[in-house]
């Protein structure tokens, strides 16, 4: 259920600010059940929140998949269903509408009993595949009551200045810790470059277009950011398109970790910083061509994850100052580790914090890392293919039990590796 909530924050807009699209003809009035999100404050009760928004406690329970009205936590995000009023059936809040009444932004729909994906899509003037795409749904029969769906704007083809023919962002909306794929088609030959929130990113492709990967930092504050695209023609003229990207919450948990006293000295900040600088120096090198193809495989013969990416962390009851930059697989010492995708080994060494460490360069600034190995079977510069044995699980370095810590970096930004196993990027 919690994962479903992610969608909400996405209030998701891909509005083009460079050139506002002309208002499309008004579609039939969009139906009911759009929702907003409320963050629980200290002292709130479910009934006080329900009262404030003019909905019932039961509505709140259903919309949030809750079973116990007493179980809400400060900071928790709750969906506020829009109370259906007999007088104004199905009117959505005005702030998301353009003058002509068409939706410019995504909205959130709460699945009702009896709904089908086809019925929902039709209500909003969309196709089933548009709704599936916006929600990462692969099986159209998989819907549950209370589930939240992102409803993308209908009938508003974005327009971009020439020579931009098309700009496609996926996943859209994006959440903290995900890898954002930017695809651009051009009408006339030009060189592409881009920036997200002030950070430049590179395109792979030719002068008719290309794709780029942007790592969304796990601690990136939620909100709307500008993604700037530049097309430089050979006559030195340049066109700029600015796309707004809404970054939603990854809804990460917090873990409280105790480090045994004899490992306490490994938390020395200087040591941590120096070691980080060594590995960061490796993953900041960008090799020119992508070496992988298709979705990544899992690096182990298990999918038992013991700690997810992005989890906020507090060590020895200290402040929550860091997040988990990869996923941990709890697996016994000596279990084989396989390359999840093709690449070139860029680093293979034993380190104090990370233990037996390997970094694979997959090209164009994409790296995967394997920490705490008991044994490393590869050497720098060696090329690997998907499924190649590269090492064995261990508990070396700063580790309380044998496990594999697996991470993926996009231009140095740690992103959720599991996304890479679920979809072919780009
Ligand atoms: Zn880990």
CSV table of C-alpha atoms and ligand atoms in Angstrom, one decimal:
chain,number,residue,atom,x,y,z
A,1,UNK,CA,0.0,0.0,0.0
A,2,UNK,CA,2.7,2.4,0.9
A,3,UNK,CA,4.2,2.2,-2.5
A,4,UNK,CA,0.9,3.3,-3.9
A,5,UNK,CA,1.2,6.5,-2.0
A,6,UNK,CA,4.2,7.5,-4.0
A,7,UNK,CA,2.1,8.3,-6.9
A,8,UNK,CA,0.2,11.0,-5.1
A,9,UNK,CA,3.0,13.3,-4.6
A,10,UNK,CA,3.6,13.2,-8.1
A,11,UNK,CA,1.0,15.7,-8.8
A,12,UNK,CA,2.7,15.3,-11.7
A,13,UNK,CA,3.3,17.8,-14.1
A,14,UNK,CA,5.3,17.9,-17.2
A,15,UNK,CA,4.3,21.4,-18.1
A,16,UNK,CA,6.3,23.0,-20.7
A,17,UNK,CA,7.2,26.4,-19.6
A,18,UNK,CA,9.2,27.4,-22.7
A,19,UNK,CA,6.1,27.6,-24.8
A,20,UNK,CA,2.8,27.2,-23.2
A,21,UNK,CA,0.6,24.8,-25.1
A,22,UNK,CA,-2.5,26.2,-26.5
A,23,UNK,CA,-5.6,25.3,-24.5
A,24,UNK,CA,-7.1,22.1,-25.8
A,25,UNK,CA,-10.8,21.8,-26.4
A,26,UNK,CA,-12.5,21.0,-23.1
A,27,UNK,CA,-13.0,17.4,-22.6
A,28,UNK,CA,-16.1,16.1,-20.8
A,29,UNK,CA,-15.9,17.2,-17.2
A,30,UNK,CA,-13.3,15.1,-15.5
A,31,UNK,CA,-15.0,12.8,-13.0
A,32,UNK,CA,-14.8,12.6,-9.3
A,33,UNK,CA,-12.4,11.2,-6.8
A,34,UNK,CA,-9.3,13.3,-7.3
A,35,UNK,CA,-7.3,13.5,-4.1
A,36,UNK,CA,-4.8,15.6,-2.3
A,37,UNK,CA,-2.1,14.6,0.2
A,38,UNK,CA,-1.9,15.7,3.8
A,39,UNK,CA,1.2,15.3,6.0
A,40,UNK,CA,0.1,14.3,9.6
A,41,UNK,CA,1.1,16.9,12.2
A,42,UNK,CA,1.8,16.3,15.9
A,43,UNK,CA,-1.5,16.2,17.7
A,44,UNK,CA,-3.6,15.2,14.7
A,45,UNK,CA,-6.1,12.4,14.9
A,46,UNK,CA,-7.7,10.8,11.9
A,47,UNK,CA,-11.0,12.2,12.9
A,48,UNK,CA,-9.6,15.7,13.2
A,49,UNK,CA,-8.1,15.5,9.8
A,50,UNK,CA,-11.3,14.0,8.3
A,51,UNK,CA,-13.3,16.8,9.9
A,52,UNK,CA,-11.0,19.5,8.5
A,53,UNK,CA,-11.3,18.2,5.0
A,54,UNK,CA,-15.1,17.5,5.2
A,55,UNK,CA,-14.7,13.7,4.7
A,56,UNK,CA,-15.6,10.8,6.9
A,57,UNK,CA,-13.1,8.7,8.9
A,58,UNK,CA,-14.2,5.7,6.8
A,59,UNK,CA,-13.3,7.6,3.6
A,60,UNK,CA,-9.9,8.2,5.1
A,61,UNK,CA,-9.5,4.6,6.1
A,62,UNK,CA,-10.4,3.3,2.6
A,63,UNK,CA,-8.4,5.9,0.7
A,64,UNK,CA,-5.3,5.0,2.7
A,65,UNK,CA,-5.7,1.3,3.1
A,66,UNK,CA,-5.8,1.8,6.9
A,67,UNK,CA,-7.4,-0.7,9.3
A,68,UNK,CA,-6.9,1.2,12.5
A,69,UNK,CA,-8.0,4.8,12.9
A,70,UNK,CA,-5.7,5.2,15.9
A,71,UNK,CA,-2.6,4.2,14.0
A,72,UNK,CA,-1.3,7.3,12.3
A,73,UNK,CA,2.1,8.8,12.7
A,74,UNK,CA,3.4,12.3,12.6
A,75,UNK,CA,4.9,12.9,9.2
A,76,UNK,CA,2.9,10.2,7.6
A,77,UNK,CA,1.3,11.2,4.2
A,78,UNK,CA,-2.4,10.6,3.9
A,79,UNK,CA,-4.5,10.8,0.9
A,80,UNK,CA,-7.5,13.1,1.3
A,81,UNK,CA,-10.3,11.8,-0.9
A,82,UNK,CA,-12.5,14.5,-2.3
A,83,UNK,CA,-15.9,14.3,-0.7
A,84,UNK,CA,-18.4,13.7,-3.4
A,85,UNK,CA,-21.2,16.1,-3.1
A,86,UNK,CA,-24.6,15.4,-4.8
A,87,UNK,CA,-24.7,19.0,-6.0
A,88,UNK,CA,-21.4,19.1,-7.8
A,89,UNK,CA,-20.7,15.6,-8.9
A,90,UNK,CA,-17.3,15.1,-10.2
A,91,UNK,CA,-15.8,18.6,-10.3
A,92,UNK,CA,-12.1,18.6,-9.6
A,93,UNK,CA,-10.4,21.4,-7.8
A,94,UNK,CA,-10.1,24.5,-9.9
A,95,UNK,CA,-6.4,25.1,-9.4
A,96,UNK,CA,-5.4,22.4,-11.8
A,97,UNK,CA,-7.6,23.6,-14.6
A,98,UNK,CA,-6.8,25.9,-17.5
A,99,UNK,CA,-9.3,28.6,-18.5
A,100,UNK,CA,-11.0,26.3,-20.9
A,101,UNK,CA,-11.3,23.7,-18.2
A,102,UNK,CA,-8.9,21.1,-19.6
A,103,UNK,CA,-6.4,19.5,-17.3
A,104,UNK,CA,-2.9,20.7,-17.7
A,105,UNK,CA,-1.5,18.7,-14.8
A,106,UNK,CA,-1.7,15.1,-13.7
A,107,UNK,CA,-4.2,14.3,-11.0
A,108,UNK,CA,-4.8,11.5,-8.7
A,109,UNK,CA,-7.7,9.1,-8.8
A,110,UNK,CA,-8.7,6.7,-6.1
A,111,UNK,CA,-9.9,3.4,-7.4
A,112,UNK,CA,-13.6,2.7,-6.5
A,113,UNK,CA,-15.4,-0.7,-6.1
A,114,UNK,CA,-16.4,-1.9,-9.6
A,115,UNK,CA,-13.9,0.2,-11.5
A,116,UNK,CA,-12.0,-1.2,-14.4
A,117,UNK,CA,-8.9,0.4,-16.0
A,118,UNK,CA,-10.9,0.8,-19.2
A,119,UNK,CA,-13.7,2.6,-17.5
A,120,UNK,CA,-11.3,4.9,-15.7
A,121,UNK,CA,-9.3,5.7,-18.8
A,122,UNK,CA,-12.4,6.4,-20.8
A,123,UNK,CA,-13.7,8.8,-18.0
A,124,UNK,CA,-10.6,10.9,-18.4
A,125,UNK,CA,-10.4,10.8,-22.2
A,126,UNK,CA,-7.3,8.6,-22.1
A,127,UNK,CA,-6.4,5.2,-23.4
A,128,UNK,CA,-5.8,2.2,-21.1
A,129,UNK,CA,-2.1,2.2,-22.1
A,130,UNK,CA,-1.7,5.9,-21.3
A,131,UNK,CA,-3.0,5.2,-17.7
A,132,UNK,CA,-0.9,2.0,-17.5
A,133,UNK,CA,2.2,3.9,-18.6
A,134,UNK,CA,1.7,6.7,-16.1
A,135,UNK,CA,1.4,4.2,-13.3
A,136,UNK,CA,4.0,1.6,-14.2
A,137,UNK,CA,1.2,-1.0,-14.5
A,138,UNK,CA,2.0,-4.0,-16.5
A,139,UNK,CA,-1.2,-6.1,-15.9
A,140,UNK,CA,-4.4,-4.2,-16.7
A,141,UNK,CA,-6.4,-6.5,-14.4
A,142,UNK,CA,-4.4,-5.6,-11.4
A,143,UNK,CA,-6.4,-2.9,-9.7
A,144,UNK,CA,-7.5,-2.7,-6.0
A,145,UNK,CA,-10.1,-0.5,-4.3
A,146,UNK,CA,-8.4,2.4,-2.7
A,147,UNK,CA,-5.4,2.2,-5.1
A,148,UNK,CA,-4.2,5.6,-6.3
A,149,UNK,CA,-3.7,6.2,-10.0
A,150,UNK,CA,-1.9,9.1,-11.6
A,151,UNK,CA,-4.1,10.5,-14.3
A,152,UNK,CA,-1.9,12.2,-16.9
A,153,UNK,CA,-3.2,15.3,-18.7
A,154,UNK,CA,-5.3,14.5,-21.8
A,155,UNK,CA,-5.3,16.3,-25.1
A,156,UNK,CA,-2.4,18.7,-24.4
A,157,UNK,CA,0.4,17.8,-26.7
A,158,UNK,CA,3.3,19.9,-25.4
A,159,UNK,CA,5.0,22.2,-27.9
A,160,UNK,CA,8.6,23.0,-27.9
A,161,UNK,CA,10.7,25.5,-29.8
A,162,UNK,CA,12.4,24.4,-33.0
A,163,UNK,CA,14.4,22.2,-33.6
A,164,UNK,CA,12.8,20.2,-30.7
A,165,UNK,CA,10.4,17.8,-32.3
A,166,UNK,CA,9.6,15.7,-29.2
A,167,UNK,CA,10.7,15.4,-25.6
A,168,UNK,CA,9.8,12.3,-23.6
A,169,UNK,CA,10.6,11.8,-19.9
A,170,UNK,CA,10.1,8.5,-18.2
A,171,UNK,CA,9.2,7.5,-15.7
A,172,UNK,CA,6.9,10.5,-15.4
A,173,UNK,CA,6.4,11.5,-12.7
A,174,UNK,CA,9.7,10.5,-11.1
A,175,UNK,CA,10.4,9.9,-7.4
A,176,UNK,CA,13.5,10.4,-5.3
A,177,UNK,CA,16.2,7.9,-6.0
A,178,UNK,CA,15.0,7.0,-9.5
A,179,UNK,CA,16.8,7.2,-12.8
A,180,UNK,CA,15.0,9.6,-15.2
A,181,UNK,CA,15.3,8.9,-18.9
A,182,UNK,CA,15.2,11.9,-21.2
A,183,UNK,CA,14.6,11.3,-24.9
A,184,UNK,CA,14.7,14.1,-27.5
A,185,UNK,CA,13.9,14.0,-31.2
A,186,UNK,CA,15.1,16.9,-33.4
A,187,UNK,CA,13.7,18.3,-36.6
A,188,UNK,CA,17.0,19.5,-37.8
A,189,UNK,CA,20.6,18.5,-36.9
A,190,UNK,CA,21.9,19.9,-33.7
A,191,UNK,CA,24.1,19.0,-30.7
A,192,UNK,CA,22.1,18.3,-27.5
A,193,UNK,CA,23.0,19.1,-23.9
A,194,UNK,CA,21.0,19.4,-20.8
A,195,UNK,CA,20.9,20.3,-17.1
A,196,UNK,CA,18.7,19.2,-14.3
A,197,UNK,CA,18.5,21.4,-11.2
A,198,UNK,CA,21.8,23.0,-12.2
A,199,UNK,CA,23.6,19.7,-12.9
A,200,UNK,CA,24.7,19.1,-16.5
A,201,UNK,CA,23.9,15.7,-18.1
A,202,UNK,CA,25.1,14.2,-21.4
A,203,UNK,CA,23.2,12.9,-24.3
A,204,UNK,CA,23.9,9.6,-26.1
A,205,UNK,CA,22.9,9.7,-29.8
A,206,UNK,CA,23.5,11.6,-32.9
A,207,UNK,CA,22.5,15.1,-34.3
A,208,UNK,CA,18.9,14.0,-34.9
A,209,UNK,CA,18.3,13.3,-31.2
A,210,UNK,CA,19.3,11.1,-28.4
A,211,UNK,CA,18.7,10.0,-24.8
A,212,UNK,CA,20.2,11.0,-21.5
A,213,UNK,CA,20.0,9.6,-17.9
A,214,UNK,CA,19.5,11.8,-14.9
A,215,UNK,CA,19.9,10.4,-11.4
A,216,UNK,CA,17.4,11.9,-9.0
A,217,UNK,CA,19.1,12.2,-5.6
A,218,UNK,CA,17.4,10.2,-2.8
A,219,UNK,CA,17.6,13.4,-0.6
A,220,UNK,CA,16.4,15.7,-3.4
A,221,UNK,CA,13.6,17.8,-1.8
A,222,UNK,CA,10.3,17.0,-3.3
A,223,UNK,CA,9.0,19.7,-5.7
A,224,UNK,CA,9.1,20.9,-9.2
A,225,UNK,CA,12.5,21.4,-10.9
A,226,UNK,CA,13.5,22.8,-14.3
A,227,UNK,CA,15.1,20.4,-16.8
A,228,UNK,CA,16.8,22.5,-19.4
A,229,UNK,CA,17.5,21.2,-22.9
A,230,UNK,CA,19.7,22.9,-25.4
A,231,UNK,CA,20.1,22.2,-29.1
A,232,UNK,CA,23.1,23.9,-30.7
A,233,UNK,CA,23.0,24.1,-34.5
A,234,UNK,CA,26.2,24.2,-36.6
A,235,UNK,CA,25.5,27.8,-37.5
A,236,UNK,CA,26.0,28.4,-33.7
A,237,UNK,CA,22.4,29.3,-33.1
A,238,UNK,CA,20.9,27.7,-30.1
A,239,UNK,CA,17.4,26.7,-28.9
A,240,UNK,CA,16.4,26.1,-25.3
A,241,UNK,CA,13.4,24.1,-24.0
A,242,UNK,CA,12.6,24.0,-20.3
A,243,UNK,CA,10.5,21.2,-19.0
A,244,UNK,CA,9.2,21.1,-15.4
A,245,UNK,CA,9.8,17.9,-13.6
A,246,UNK,CA,7.9,17.0,-10.5
A,247,UNK,CA,9.9,14.9,-8.0
A,248,UNK,CA,7.8,12.9,-5.6
A,249,UNK,CA,8.7,11.4,-2.3
A,250,UNK,CA,10.4,8.0,-2.3
A,251,UNK,CA,8.6,7.4,1.0
A,252,UNK,CA,11.7,5.8,2.5
A,253,UNK,CA,11.7,4.2,6.0
A,254,UNK,CA,14.3,5.0,8.7
A,255,UNK,CA,16.6,2.3,10.1
A,256,UNK,CA,18.4,2.6,13.5
A,257,UNK,CA,21.7,0.8,13.3
A,258,UNK,CA,24.0,-0.2,16.1
A,259,UNK,CA,27.6,-0.5,15.3
A,260,UNK,CA,29.6,-2.8,17.7
A,261,UNK,CA,32.2,-0.9,19.7
A,262,UNK,CA,35.1,-2.7,18.1
A,263,UNK,CA,33.9,-1.4,14.7
A,264,UNK,CA,33.3,2.1,16.0
A,265,UNK,CA,36.6,3.4,14.9
A,266,UNK,CA,35.7,2.6,11.3
A,267,UNK,CA,33.1,5.4,11.6
A,268,UNK,CA,36.0,7.9,11.8
A,269,UNK,CA,34.8,10.7,9.5
A,270,UNK,CA,38.2,11.2,7.9
A,271,UNK,CA,38.5,7.5,7.0
A,272,UNK,CA,34.9,7.5,5.5
A,273,UNK,CA,35.6,10.6,3.5
A,274,UNK,CA,38.9,9.4,2.1
A,275,UNK,CA,37.5,6.0,1.1
A,276,UNK,CA,34.5,7.7,-0.5
A,277,UNK,CA,36.8,10.0,-2.5
A,278,UNK,CA,38.6,6.9,-3.8
A,279,UNK,CA,35.5,5.2,-5.2
A,280,UNK,CA,33.9,8.5,-6.3
A,281,UNK,CA,37.0,9.2,-8.3
A,282,UNK,CA,36.4,6.0,-10.2
A,283,UNK,CA,32.7,6.5,-10.9
A,284,UNK,CA,33.2,10.1,-12.0
A,285,UNK,CA,35.0,8.8,-15.1
A,286,UNK,CA,32.7,8.7,-18.1
A,287,UNK,CA,33.4,6.3,-20.8
A,288,UNK,CA,31.8,7.2,-24.1
A,289,UNK,CA,29.5,4.3,-25.1
A,290,UNK,CA,26.8,2.3,-23.2
A,291,UNK,CA,28.0,-1.2,-22.7
A,292,UNK,CA,24.8,-2.7,-21.3
A,293,UNK,CA,21.6,-3.5,-23.0
A,294,UNK,CA,18.1,-4.2,-21.6
A,295,UNK,CA,17.2,-4.6,-17.9
A,296,UNK,CA,19.8,-5.5,-15.4
A,297,UNK,CA,19.7,-9.0,-13.9
A,298,UNK,CA,19.9,-9.4,-10.1
A,299,UNK,CA,23.5,-10.0,-9.0
A,300,UNK,CA,22.6,-13.0,-6.8
A,301,UNK,CA,20.4,-16.0,-7.2
A,302,UNK,CA,18.0,-14.5,-4.7
A,303,UNK,CA,15.8,-11.5,-4.5
A,304,UNK,CA,15.7,-11.4,-0.7
A,305,UNK,CA,16.4,-7.8,0.1
A,306,UNK,CA,17.2,-7.0,3.7
A,307,UNK,CA,17.6,-3.3,3.3
A,308,UNK,CA,16.1,-1.2,0.5
A,309,UNK,CA,17.6,1.7,-1.3
A,310,UNK,CA,17.0,5.1,0.1
A,311,UNK,CA,16.3,4.1,3.7
A,312,UNK,CA,17.3,6.9,6.0
A,313,UNK,CA,19.9,5.8,8.6
A,314,UNK,CA,20.8,6.7,12.1
A,315,UNK,CA,24.0,5.1,13.5
A,316,UNK,CA,24.2,4.3,17.3
A,317,UNK,CA,21.2,6.5,17.9
A,318,UNK,CA,22.8,9.5,16.3
A,319,UNK,CA,20.8,11.9,14.0
A,320,UNK,CA,19.4,10.7,10.7
A,321,UNK,CA,22.0,12.1,8.5
A,322,UNK,CA,22.5,9.6,5.7
A,323,UNK,CA,20.6,7.3,3.5
A,324,UNK,CA,21.2,3.8,2.2
A,325,UNK,CA,22.9,4.2,-1.2
A,326,UNK,CA,22.1,0.7,-2.4
A,327,UNK,CA,20.2,-2.5,-1.7
A,328,UNK,CA,21.3,-5.2,0.7
A,329,UNK,CA,20.8,-8.8,0.0
A,330,UNK,CA,21.1,-10.9,3.2
A,331,UNK,CA,22.9,-14.0,1.8
A,332,UNK,CA,25.2,-16.5,3.3
A,333,UNK,CA,29.0,-16.1,3.2
A,334,UNK,CA,30.4,-17.5,-0.1
A,335,UNK,CA,27.3,-17.1,-2.2
A,336,UNK,CA,28.2,-16.3,-5.8
A,337,UNK,CA,27.8,-12.8,-7.2
A,338,UNK,CA,27.1,-12.4,-10.9
A,339,UNK,CA,27.5,-9.3,-13.1
A,340,UNK,CA,24.0,-8.0,-13.7
A,341,UNK,CA,24.9,-6.4,-17.1
A,342,UNK,CA,27.8,-6.1,-19.4
A,343,UNK,CA,30.6,-3.7,-18.6
A,344,UNK,CA,34.3,-3.2,-17.7
A,345,UNK,CA,35.7,-3.7,-14.2
A,346,UNK,CA,36.9,-0.3,-13.0
A,347,UNK,CA,37.8,-1.1,-9.4
A,348,UNK,CA,38.5,-4.3,-7.4
A,349,UNK,CA,40.1,-3.9,-4.0
A,350,UNK,CA,39.6,-4.4,-0.3
A,351,UNK,CA,38.6,-1.2,1.6
A,352,UNK,CA,38.1,-0.5,5.3
A,353,UNK,CA,34.4,0.5,5.2
A,354,UNK,CA,33.2,-1.2,2.0
A,355,UNK,CA,35.3,-4.4,2.4
A,356,UNK,CA,35.9,-6.4,-0.7
A,357,UNK,CA,34.8,-3.9,-3.3
A,358,UNK,CA,34.2,-4.1,-7.1
A,359,UNK,CA,32.9,-1.3,-9.4
A,360,UNK,CA,31.7,-2.2,-12.9
A,361,UNK,CA,31.7,0.6,-15.5
A,362,UNK,CA,28.6,0.1,-17.8
A,363,UNK,CA,29.5,3.2,-19.9
A,364,UNK,CA,28.2,6.7,-20.2
A,365,UNK,CA,28.6,7.4,-16.4
A,366,UNK,CA,26.7,4.3,-15.2
A,367,UNK,CA,28.5,2.2,-12.6
A,368,UNK,CA,27.4,-0.7,-10.3
A,369,UNK,CA,29.2,-1.4,-7.0
A,370,UNK,CA,29.5,-4.6,-4.9
A,371,UNK,CA,30.6,-4.2,-1.3
A,372,UNK,CA,31.6,-6.5,1.6
A,373,UNK,CA,32.7,-9.4,-0.6
A,374,UNK,CA,34.7,-12.2,0.9
A,375,UNK,CA,36.5,-12.8,-2.3
A,376,UNK,CA,36.8,-10.7,-5.5
A,377,UNK,CA,37.3,-12.7,-8.8
A,378,UNK,CA,37.8,-9.9,-11.3
A,379,UNK,CA,40.5,-7.4,-12.0
A,380,UNK,CA,40.4,-3.8,-13.3
A,381,UNK,CA,40.1,-3.5,-17.1
A,382,UNK,CA,38.5,-6.9,-17.4
A,383,UNK,CA,35.3,-7.0,-19.4
A,384,UNK,CA,32.3,-8.8,-18.0
A,385,UNK,CA,29.1,-10.1,-19.5
A,386,UNK,CA,25.7,-10.5,-17.8
A,387,UNK,CA,25.9,-13.6,-15.5
A,388,UNK,CA,29.7,-13.7,-15.2
A,389,UNK,CA,30.8,-14.8,-11.7
A,390,UNK,CA,32.6,-11.8,-10.2
A,391,UNK,CA,33.0,-12.6,-6.5
A,392,UNK,CA,31.5,-14.1,-3.4
A,393,UNK,CA,29.3,-12.7,-0.6
A,394,UNK,CA,31.0,-11.8,2.7
A,395,UNK,CA,30.9,-9.6,5.7
A,396,UNK,CA,34.2,-7.7,5.1
A,397,UNK,CA,34.5,-4.0,6.0
A,398,UNK,CA,31.9,-2.3,8.1
A,399,UNK,CA,29.3,-5.0,8.1
A,400,UNK,CA,27.4,-6.7,10.9
A,401,UNK,CA,26.6,-9.9,9.0
A,402,UNK,CA,27.4,-11.4,5.6
A,403,UNK,CA,25.5,-9.6,2.9
A,404,UNK,CA,25.9,-8.0,-0.6
A,405,UNK,CA,25.5,-4.3,-0.8
A,406,UNK,CA,24.7,-3.5,-4.4
A,407,UNK,CA,24.5,0.0,-5.7
A,408,UNK,CA,24.1,1.8,-9.1
A,409,UNK,CA,25.5,5.2,-9.8
A,410,UNK,CA,24.3,7.6,-12.5
A,411,UNK,CA,26.9,10.4,-13.0
A,412,UNK,CA,27.9,9.8,-9.4
A,413,UNK,CA,24.3,9.9,-8.0
A,414,UNK,CA,23.2,6.8,-6.1
A,415,UNK,CA,20.0,5.5,-7.6
A,416,UNK,CA,17.7,2.6,-6.8
A,417,UNK,CA,19.2,-0.5,-8.5
A,418,UNK,CA,15.9,-2.3,-8.5
A,419,UNK,CA,14.4,0.1,-11.0
A,420,UNK,CA,17.2,-1.1,-13.4
A,421,UNK,CA,16.1,-4.7,-13.0
A,422,UNK,CA,12.4,-3.8,-13.6
A,423,UNK,CA,12.7,-1.9,-16.9
A,424,UNK,CA,15.1,-1.6,-19.8
A,425,UNK,CA,16.9,1.7,-19.3
A,426,UNK,CA,17.0,3.8,-21.5
B,1,LIG,ZN1,24.0,-1.7,2.1
